[in-house]
Short mmCIF file of C-alpha atoms in Angstrom, two decimals:
data_model
loop_
_atom_site.label_atom_id
_atom_site.label_comp_id
_atom_site.label_asym_id
_atom_site.label_seq_id
_atom_site.Cartn_x
_atom_site.Cartn_y
_atom_site.Cartn_z
CA MET A 1 207.12 -46.71 122.25
CA ALA A 2 210.56 -47.70 123.48
CA ARG A 3 210.94 -51.24 124.81
CA ARG A 4 211.76 -51.86 128.47
CA LYS A 5 215.45 -51.73 129.21
CA GLU A 6 216.20 -50.24 125.80
CA HIS A 7 217.88 -47.49 127.72
CA THR A 8 219.51 -47.25 131.15
CA HIS A 9 217.97 -45.12 133.89
CA ASP A 10 220.73 -42.55 133.42
CA GLU A 11 220.04 -42.38 129.70
CA ILE A 12 216.28 -41.96 130.26
CA ARG A 13 217.09 -39.28 132.90
CA ALA A 14 219.14 -37.38 130.33
CA MET A 15 216.52 -37.83 127.62
CA ALA A 16 213.73 -36.51 129.87
CA THR A 17 215.63 -33.47 131.11
CA THR A 18 216.72 -32.66 127.57
CA ALA A 19 213.09 -32.92 126.41
CA VAL A 20 212.03 -30.44 129.14
CA LYS A 21 214.78 -28.03 128.26
CA ARG A 22 213.90 -28.23 124.61
CA HIS A 23 210.28 -27.48 125.39
CA LEU A 24 211.20 -24.53 127.56
CA GLY A 25 213.29 -23.14 124.74
CA GLY A 26 210.11 -22.25 122.92
CA GLU A 27 207.03 -22.87 125.05
CA PRO A 28 205.89 -22.05 128.62
CA LEU A 29 206.14 -24.57 131.43
CA ASP A 30 202.41 -24.62 131.97
CA SER A 31 201.93 -26.25 128.51
CA LEU A 32 204.06 -29.18 129.52
CA SER A 33 203.18 -32.30 131.59
CA LEU A 34 204.74 -35.53 132.68
CA ARG A 35 202.68 -37.36 130.03
CA LYS A 36 203.99 -35.06 127.27
CA VAL A 37 207.61 -35.52 128.37
CA ALA A 38 207.10 -39.29 128.43
CA GLN A 39 205.55 -39.27 124.94
CA ALA A 40 208.45 -37.15 123.60
CA ILE A 41 211.02 -39.71 124.62
CA GLY A 42 209.00 -42.82 123.88
CA TYR A 43 208.29 -44.01 127.39
CA VAL A 44 205.25 -44.17 129.69
CA PRO A 45 204.77 -41.70 132.58
CA SER A 46 205.28 -44.37 135.18
CA THR A 47 208.86 -44.88 133.96
CA LEU A 48 209.62 -41.24 134.69
CA VAL A 49 207.95 -41.44 138.10
CA ASN A 50 210.10 -44.52 138.88
CA ILE A 51 213.26 -42.46 138.00
CA PHE A 52 212.42 -38.95 139.23
CA GLY A 53 209.86 -39.72 141.93
CA SER A 54 207.33 -37.32 140.46
CA TYR A 55 206.87 -34.59 137.82
CA GLN A 56 208.16 -32.15 140.43
CA GLY A 57 211.29 -34.27 140.74
CA LEU A 58 211.87 -34.14 136.98
CA LEU A 59 211.50 -30.33 137.01
CA LEU A 60 213.87 -30.02 139.98
CA ALA A 61 216.43 -32.10 138.03
CA VAL A 62 216.06 -29.67 135.07
CA ALA A 63 216.47 -26.74 137.44
CA GLU A 64 219.60 -28.38 138.90
CA GLN A 65 221.11 -28.72 135.49
CA THR A 66 220.31 -25.17 134.53
CA LEU A 67 221.79 -23.97 137.82
CA GLU A 68 224.96 -25.85 137.08
CA GLU A 69 225.18 -24.18 133.64
CA LEU A 70 224.67 -20.80 135.24
CA TYR A 71 227.30 -21.41 137.89
CA LEU A 72 229.91 -22.49 135.30
CA ARG A 73 229.06 -19.37 133.24
CA LEU A 74 229.70 -17.14 136.33
CA ALA A 75 232.67 -19.07 137.51
CA ALA A 76 234.43 -18.53 134.18
CA LYS A 77 234.02 -14.75 134.72
CA ALA A 78 235.37 -15.05 138.29
CA GLN A 79 238.77 -16.25 137.05
CA ALA A 80 240.17 -12.86 136.03
CA PRO A 81 243.62 -11.84 137.36
CA GLN A 82 243.63 -11.51 141.10
CA SER A 83 243.88 -7.87 142.14
CA GLN A 84 241.74 -5.56 144.24
CA ALA A 85 241.37 -3.20 141.25
CA SER A 86 239.87 -6.00 139.18
CA GLU A 87 237.30 -7.20 141.78
CA SER A 88 234.64 -4.63 140.96
CA SER A 89 234.91 -5.35 137.24
CA ARG A 90 234.82 -9.06 138.05
CA LEU A 91 231.55 -8.60 139.86
CA GLU A 92 230.15 -6.59 136.96
CA ALA A 93 231.29 -9.30 134.52
CA MET A 94 229.47 -11.97 136.58
CA ALA A 95 226.38 -9.81 136.80
CA THR A 96 226.47 -9.31 133.02
CA ALA A 97 226.89 -13.06 132.44
CA TYR A 98 223.96 -13.66 134.83
CA GLN A 99 221.74 -11.24 132.80
CA GLN A 100 222.83 -12.74 129.43
CA PHE A 101 222.15 -16.32 130.61
CA ALA A 102 218.68 -15.28 131.76
CA PHE A 103 217.87 -13.67 128.43
CA GLU A 104 219.23 -16.69 126.52
CA GLN A 105 217.21 -19.21 128.47
CA PRO A 106 214.43 -17.20 130.17
CA ARG A 107 212.02 -20.05 131.01
CA ALA A 108 214.72 -22.41 132.27
CA PHE A 109 216.23 -19.51 134.29
CA GLN A 110 212.87 -18.70 135.84
CA LEU A 111 212.30 -22.44 136.58
CA ILE A 112 215.24 -22.30 139.03
CA PHE A 113 213.47 -19.81 141.24
CA GLU A 114 209.82 -20.72 140.74
CA LEU A 115 210.11 -24.33 141.89
CA LYS A 116 209.70 -25.07 145.52
CA ALA A 117 211.09 -28.14 147.15
CA THR A 118 208.58 -30.16 149.20
CA ASP A 119 209.01 -32.47 152.12
CA GLU A 120 208.53 -35.38 149.69
CA GLN A 121 210.74 -33.90 146.97
CA GLY A 122 213.60 -31.87 148.50
CA LEU A 123 216.63 -30.33 146.86
CA SER A 124 219.45 -32.79 146.07
CA ASP A 125 222.80 -32.32 147.83
CA ARG A 126 224.24 -31.25 144.51
CA HIS A 127 221.53 -28.62 144.06
CA ALA A 128 222.19 -27.09 147.45
CA GLN A 129 225.96 -27.22 146.78
CA LEU A 130 225.58 -25.29 143.52
CA ILE A 131 223.57 -22.54 145.29
CA ALA A 132 226.35 -22.28 147.93
CA GLN A 133 229.04 -22.26 145.28
CA LEU A 134 227.33 -19.48 143.26
CA PHE A 135 227.04 -17.26 146.26
CA GLY A 136 230.63 -18.27 147.17
CA LEU A 137 231.78 -16.55 143.98
CA ILE A 138 230.23 -13.30 145.12
CA GLU A 139 231.43 -13.61 148.72
CA SER A 140 235.03 -14.20 147.45
CA CYS A 141 234.95 -11.06 145.42
CA LEU A 142 233.60 -9.01 148.30
CA ALA A 143 236.07 -10.48 150.74
CA ARG A 144 238.95 -9.27 148.56
CA LEU A 145 237.37 -5.87 148.01
CA LEU A 146 236.37 -5.39 151.67
CA PRO A 147 238.65 -7.56 153.83
CA GLU A 148 237.34 -5.84 156.99
CA LEU A 149 233.96 -7.46 156.65
CA SER A 150 233.18 -10.39 158.92
CA THR A 151 231.87 -13.78 157.72
CA ASP A 152 228.37 -12.82 158.72
CA GLN A 153 228.64 -9.38 157.04
CA LEU A 154 229.91 -11.05 153.82
CA LEU A 155 226.95 -13.41 153.91
CA LEU A 156 224.48 -10.56 154.19
CA ALA A 157 226.31 -8.33 151.74
CA SER A 158 226.44 -11.01 149.04
CA ARG A 159 222.73 -11.74 149.35
CA GLY A 160 221.84 -8.09 149.30
CA LEU A 161 224.03 -7.23 146.35
CA TRP A 162 223.00 -10.26 144.21
CA GLY A 163 219.42 -10.07 145.25
CA GLY A 164 219.32 -6.65 143.57
CA VAL A 165 220.94 -7.99 140.45
CA HIS A 166 218.38 -10.83 140.30
CA GLY A 167 215.51 -8.45 140.85
CA LEU A 168 216.61 -6.16 138.02
CA VAL A 169 217.10 -9.11 135.66
CA SER A 170 213.71 -10.60 136.61
CA LEU A 171 211.97 -7.24 135.98
CA ALA A 172 213.73 -6.88 132.64
CA LEU A 173 212.71 -10.39 131.62
CA ASP A 174 209.11 -9.50 132.28
CA ASP A 175 209.54 -6.16 130.56
CA LYS A 176 208.67 -4.38 133.81
CA LEU A 177 211.79 -2.38 134.49
CA PHE A 178 209.82 0.71 133.46
CA ALA A 179 212.96 2.88 132.95
CA PRO A 180 212.75 4.43 129.45
CA GLY A 181 216.18 5.20 128.05
CA ILE A 182 217.96 3.05 130.67
CA SER A 183 219.28 -0.35 129.72
CA ILE A 184 219.40 -3.39 132.05
CA GLU A 185 223.18 -3.24 131.79
CA GLN A 186 223.16 0.38 133.05
CA ALA A 187 220.73 -0.48 135.84
CA ILE A 188 222.89 -3.36 137.03
CA SER A 189 226.11 -1.32 136.88
CA HIS A 190 224.45 1.42 138.92
CA HIS A 191 223.14 -1.04 141.51
CA LEU A 192 226.62 -2.61 142.01
CA ALA A 193 228.29 0.81 142.27
CA VAL A 194 225.82 2.02 144.95
CA GLN A 195 225.96 -1.20 146.91
CA LEU A 196 229.78 -1.27 146.94
CA LYS A 197 229.94 2.34 148.00
CA GLY A 198 227.43 1.59 150.75
CA LEU A 199 229.64 -1.27 151.94
CA GLY A 200 232.60 1.03 152.21
CA TYR A 201 234.41 0.46 148.92
CA HIS A 202 235.42 3.83 147.41
CA LYS A 203 236.79 4.01 143.95
CA GLU A 204 236.44 6.91 141.55
CA ALA A 205 235.57 4.65 138.65
CA LEU A 206 232.50 3.45 140.50
CA CYS A 207 231.02 6.87 141.09
CA CYS A 208 227.59 7.38 139.61
#
């Protein structure tokens, strides 16, 4: 067992979140507990409660880290050359990166969306900012593709378009896409094409 003050709070925070991520790399969340995380890093559960507030707080911190990794992955794909012709392929590249990330870290990915903030343990400002930034990537692409859309329309369009991507990825993760002969990549590409056409973007390359 580690001695008191052997590590700083920031170091213990990093050790604990790393331990959770390591566990999720091979085991389901329901086989983990605050006690097991504390044992894995050589501290007692009360130390983690002191730092994170609760087990829920620890999991929210892990979800925030995972969300940041996901945002950075998508942001890298959003930095292609600026041109209207490239916006649809940029959206598809981000959707592909989203799907690949989910399949690389399925349990950590699912944790982002399964956790619910409570009155006692709400989302951090950074967590909320990351969500806004992620959707901002989608909104920016749509704004360049469809400059006639209003701010409210872009907000709705981005949620509808990405909600479909997320739904397809989630179904595929659970092996419930139920589409023999059709890959998740094909399903996502088709969804994006249909959504963009419905929003008024017409381009031959997007025809299904």
